[in-house]
mmCIF file of C-alpha atoms in Angstrom:
data_model
loop_
_atom_site.group_PDB
_atom_site.id
_atom_site.type_symbol
_atom_site.label_atom_id
_atom_site.label_comp_id
_atom_site.label_asym_id
_atom_site.label_seq_id
_atom_site.Cartn_x
_atom_site.Cartn_y
_atom_site.Cartn_z
ATOM 1 C CA MET Y 1 0.000 0.000 0.000
ATOM 2 C CA SER Y 2 1.293 3.457 -0.816
ATOM 3 C CA ALA Y 3 1.636 6.001 1.955
ATOM 4 C CA LEU Y 4 -1.312 8.238 2.850
ATOM 5 C CA ASP Y 5 -0.775 11.816 3.954
ATOM 6 C CA ILE Y 6 -2.767 13.074 6.927
ATOM 7 C CA GLU Y 7 -3.799 16.687 6.507
ATOM 8 C CA PRO Y 8 -3.254 19.125 9.390
ATOM 9 C CA GLY Y 9 -6.405 19.417 11.494
ATOM 10 C CA GLU Y 10 -8.096 16.449 9.834
ATOM 11 C CA ALA Y 11 -11.372 15.624 11.560
ATOM 12 C CA GLY Y 12 -14.439 13.533 10.918
ATOM 13 C CA LEU Y 13 -12.848 10.942 8.652
ATOM 14 C CA MET Y 14 -12.389 7.232 9.249
ATOM 15 C CA ARG Y 15 -10.401 4.768 7.247
ATOM 16 C CA VAL Y 16 -11.212 1.071 7.003
ATOM 17 C CA PHE Y 17 -8.425 -1.454 6.455
ATOM 18 C CA ALA Y 18 -8.725 -5.183 5.827
ATOM 19 C CA LEU Y 19 -6.157 -7.224 7.762
ATOM 20 C CA SER Y 20 -4.325 -10.029 5.954
ATOM 21 C CA MET Y 21 -3.010 -11.843 9.019
ATOM 22 C CA THR Y 22 -3.870 -14.828 11.141
ATOM 23 C CA ALA Y 23 -6.608 -14.550 13.747
ATOM 24 C CA GLY Y 24 -3.967 -14.863 16.482
ATOM 25 C CA GLU Y 25 -1.913 -11.992 15.075
ATOM 26 C CA ALA Y 26 -5.010 -9.830 14.641
ATOM 27 C CA LYS Y 27 -6.219 -10.600 18.172
ATOM 28 C CA ALA Y 28 -2.808 -9.674 19.593
ATOM 29 C CA LEU Y 29 -2.890 -6.464 17.556
ATOM 30 C CA ALA Y 30 -6.360 -5.603 18.887
ATOM 31 C CA GLY Y 31 -5.114 -5.604 22.481
ATOM 32 C CA ASP Y 32 -1.891 -3.632 21.955
ATOM 33 C CA GLY Y 33 -2.128 0.113 21.343
ATOM 34 C CA ALA Y 34 1.542 0.522 20.457
ATOM 35 C CA ALA Y 35 1.285 -2.306 17.936
ATOM 36 C CA LYS Y 36 -1.744 -0.644 16.298
ATOM 37 C CA LEU Y 37 0.274 2.529 15.767
ATOM 38 C CA ALA Y 38 3.317 0.578 14.592
ATOM 39 C CA VAL Y 39 1.370 -1.425 11.978
ATOM 40 C CA LEU Y 40 0.125 1.900 10.575
ATOM 41 C CA GLY Y 41 3.680 3.237 10.506
ATOM 42 C CA LEU Y 42 2.884 5.989 13.012
ATOM 43 C CA ALA Y 43 5.498 7.122 15.524
ATOM 44 C CA GLU Y 44 2.843 8.700 17.740
ATOM 45 C CA GLY Y 45 -0.920 8.868 17.986
ATOM 46 C CA ASP Y 46 -3.897 7.883 20.107
ATOM 47 C CA ALA Y 47 -4.553 4.161 19.801
ATOM 48 C CA ASP Y 48 -7.914 4.566 21.594
ATOM 49 C CA TYR Y 49 -9.297 5.725 18.239
ATOM 50 C CA ILE Y 50 -8.176 2.610 16.383
ATOM 51 C CA GLU Y 51 -10.464 -0.429 16.421
ATOM 52 C CA VAL Y 52 -9.411 -3.932 15.424
ATOM 53 C CA PHE Y 53 -12.079 -6.652 15.447
ATOM 54 C CA PRO Y 54 -13.356 -9.700 13.567
ATOM 55 C CA LEU Y 55 -16.235 -9.084 11.190
ATOM 56 C CA LYS Y 56 -18.121 -12.037 12.663
ATOM 57 C CA ASN Y 57 -18.853 -9.738 15.629
ATOM 58 C CA LEU Y 58 -21.074 -7.674 13.330
ATOM 59 C CA GLU Y 59 -23.345 -10.541 12.328
ATOM 60 C CA GLY Y 60 -26.752 -9.189 11.297
ATOM 61 C CA LEU Y 61 -25.567 -5.570 11.109
ATOM 62 C CA GLY Y 62 -22.625 -5.878 8.766
ATOM 63 C CA LEU Y 63 -19.674 -3.552 8.400
ATOM 64 C CA ALA Y 64 -21.590 -0.980 6.344
ATOM 65 C CA GLY Y 65 -24.330 -0.825 8.976
ATOM 66 C CA TYR Y 66 -21.750 -0.532 11.744
ATOM 67 C CA LEU Y 67 -20.028 2.369 10.018
ATOM 68 C CA VAL Y 68 -23.313 4.240 9.524
ATOM 69 C CA GLU Y 69 -25.097 3.350 12.763
ATOM 70 C CA GLY Y 70 -22.121 2.940 15.073
ATOM 71 C CA HIS Y 71 -19.804 5.658 13.826
ATOM 72 C CA GLY Y 72 -22.110 8.111 12.053
ATOM 73 C CA ALA Y 73 -20.561 7.628 8.624
ATOM 74 C CA VAL Y 74 -22.245 9.526 5.790
ATOM 75 C CA GLU Y 75 -24.538 6.942 4.195
ATOM 76 C CA PRO Y 76 -23.878 7.786 0.507
ATOM 77 C CA ASP Y 77 -20.129 7.393 1.108
ATOM 78 C CA VAL Y 78 -20.635 3.934 2.592
ATOM 79 C CA ALA Y 79 -23.198 2.939 -0.059
ATOM 80 C CA ARG Y 80 -20.603 3.665 -2.746
ATOM 81 C CA ASP Y 81 -18.412 0.870 -1.322
ATOM 82 C CA GLN Y 82 -21.243 -1.436 -0.190
ATOM 83 C CA ALA Y 83 -20.057 -4.331 -2.373
ATOM 84 C CA LYS Y 84 -16.448 -4.099 -1.130
ATOM 85 C CA LEU Y 85 -17.518 -3.844 2.501
ATOM 86 C CA GLY Y 86 -19.940 -6.751 2.183
ATOM 87 C CA ALA Y 87 -17.320 -9.003 0.569
ATOM 88 C CA LEU Y 88 -14.816 -8.606 3.406
ATOM 89 C CA GLY Y 89 -14.135 -11.408 5.840
ATOM 90 C CA GLY Y 90 -11.756 -11.947 8.738
ATOM 91 C CA TRP Y 91 -10.515 -8.960 10.715
ATOM 92 C CA VAL Y 92 -10.682 -5.225 10.003
ATOM 93 C CA MET Y 93 -9.153 -2.063 11.411
ATOM 94 C CA ILE Y 94 -11.022 1.234 11.650
ATOM 95 C CA VAL Y 95 -8.832 4.300 12.148
ATOM 96 C CA MET Y 96 -10.515 7.566 13.218
ATOM 97 C CA SER Y 97 -9.057 11.002 12.533
ATOM 98 C CA LYS Y 98 -8.625 11.487 16.284
ATOM 99 C CA ALA Y 99 -5.977 8.758 16.242
ATOM 100 C CA PHE Y 100 -3.575 11.243 14.630
ATOM 101 C CA THR Y 101 -1.955 13.812 16.884
ATOM 102 C CA GLY Y 102 -1.126 16.074 13.965
ATOM 103 C CA PRO Y 103 -0.237 16.012 10.303
ATOM 104 C CA GLY Y 104 1.629 12.925 9.301
ATOM 105 C CA ARG Y 105 1.742 9.955 7.037
ATOM 106 C CA ILE Y 106 0.296 6.467 7.216
ATOM 107 C CA ASP Y 107 2.904 4.092 5.871
ATOM 108 C CA ALA Y 108 1.007 0.931 6.700
ATOM 109 C CA ASP Y 109 2.305 -2.600 6.956
ATOM 110 C CA ALA Y 110 1.872 -4.669 3.785
ATOM 111 C CA ARG Y 111 -0.687 -6.826 5.623
ATOM 112 C CA LEU Y 112 -3.137 -3.892 5.689
ATOM 113 C CA THR Y 113 -5.302 -3.073 2.684
ATOM 114 C CA LEU Y 114 -7.147 0.236 2.572
ATOM 115 C CA ILE Y 115 -10.798 -0.423 1.747
ATOM 116 C CA GLY Y 116 -12.000 3.156 1.905
ATOM 117 C CA ALA Y 117 -12.183 6.447 3.756
ATOM 118 C CA TYR Y 118 -15.572 7.626 4.997
ATOM 119 C CA ARG Y 119 -16.706 10.972 6.314
ATOM 120 C CA GLN Y 120 -18.569 11.119 9.596
ATOM 121 C CA GLU Y 121 -21.652 13.254 10.038
ATOM 122 C CA GLY Y 122 -20.894 16.360 12.021
ATOM 123 C CA ILE Y 123 -22.972 17.622 14.897
ATOM 124 C CA ASP Y 124 -25.586 20.133 13.795
ATOM 125 C CA TYR Y 125 -25.272 23.168 16.050
ATOM 126 C CA SER Y 126 -27.862 25.252 14.212
ATOM 127 C CA PRO Y 127 -30.521 26.774 16.487
ATOM 128 C CA VAL Y 128 -33.878 25.090 16.781
ATOM 129 C CA LYS Y 129 -37.054 27.197 16.895
ATOM 130 C CA VAL Y 130 -39.087 26.203 19.951
ATOM 131 C CA THR Y 131 -42.796 26.905 19.517
ATOM 132 C CA SER Y 132 -44.076 25.788 22.911
ATOM 133 C CA ASP Y 133 -45.991 28.260 25.107
ATOM 134 C CA ALA Y 134 -43.569 27.369 27.896
ATOM 135 C CA ALA Y 135 -40.734 28.815 25.819
ATOM 136 C CA GLU Y 136 -42.404 32.234 25.693
ATOM 137 C CA PRO Y 137 -41.142 34.833 28.160
ATOM 138 C CA TYR Y 138 -43.213 35.477 31.310
ATOM 139 C CA THR Y 139 -45.563 32.564 30.849
ATOM 140 C CA GLY Y 140 -45.415 31.554 34.500
ATOM 141 C CA LYS Y 141 -48.253 32.420 36.883
ATOM 142 C CA GLN Y 142 -47.769 36.001 37.965
ATOM 143 C CA ARG Y 143 -48.483 36.935 41.595
ATOM 144 C CA LYS Y 144 -50.970 39.696 42.161
ATOM 145 C CA PRO Y 145 -49.561 42.650 44.064
ATOM 146 C CA MET Y 146 -50.722 42.872 47.673
ATOM 147 C CA SER Y 147 -53.650 45.182 48.262
ATOM 148 C CA ASP Y 148 -53.430 48.076 50.719
ATOM 149 C CA ALA Y 149 -56.035 46.401 52.955
ATOM 150 C CA ARG Y 150 -53.920 43.233 53.183
ATOM 151 C CA ILE Y 151 -50.797 45.208 54.063
ATOM 152 C CA SER Y 152 -52.729 47.156 56.735
ATOM 153 C CA GLY Y 153 -54.054 43.907 58.218
ATOM 154 C CA MET Y 154 -50.582 42.413 58.397
ATOM 155 C CA VAL Y 155 -49.233 45.529 60.179
ATOM 156 C CA ALA Y 156 -52.137 45.528 62.659
ATOM 157 C CA THR Y 157 -51.585 41.819 63.423
ATOM 158 C CA ALA Y 158 -47.877 42.391 64.049
ATOM 159 C CA VAL Y 159 -48.611 45.343 66.386
ATOM 160 C CA LEU Y 160 -51.207 43.338 68.340
ATOM 161 C CA LEU Y 161 -48.789 40.413 68.752
ATOM 162 C CA PHE Y 162 -46.074 42.786 69.970
ATOM 163 C CA LEU Y 163 -48.469 44.380 72.493
ATOM 164 C CA ALA Y 164 -49.599 40.944 73.734
ATOM 165 C CA VAL Y 165 -46.001 39.839 74.304
ATOM 166 C CA PHE Y 166 -45.234 43.188 76.014
ATOM 167 C CA VAL Y 167 -48.235 42.836 78.374
ATOM 168 C CA VAL Y 168 -47.319 39.236 79.302
ATOM 169 C CA ILE Y 169 -43.737 40.251 80.087
ATOM 170 C CA PHE Y 170 -44.931 43.277 82.099
ATOM 171 C CA VAL Y 171 -47.358 41.114 84.173
ATOM 172 C CA LEU Y 172 -44.630 38.492 84.836
ATOM 173 C CA LEU Y 173 -42.162 41.154 86.009
ATOM 174 C CA ALA Y 174 -44.766 42.909 88.216
ATOM 175 C CA GLY Y 175 -45.953 39.752 89.897
#
């Protein structure tokens, strides 16, 4: 396989490689982050964003379904390679853009075959118009302002309570 250049700031792209190795070698590769980077010819990177697994794990869903449903790949991109993806067997490696710590070059081992590169759907941050009445300003129940009569009653009650306490204290001290 010829070397692939990784653009600076690459994001939202995943590459699928078929592995031409024994199940034992592939299984050992799956559990070793440094080996994943080494087989890609990378001196540094984040192996957490490199998956190695047998396709039999995707029974019923298939690799194309996994890329779309599991990784958010753009469906027309995957559909373009549907036949290639469906014909694969054995083990595969999926390499996300986040695996690269910067611009670089994939100079993969000869046992890796690039099947395709697929864009991932980005997150849509566009605002959503909310039409609910609850989203309108000041929709909560508004309290009515206190009437003058209510305020006067509260003041009179407080004064009467104060006078009652004062009289009780005065009687206790006098007696």
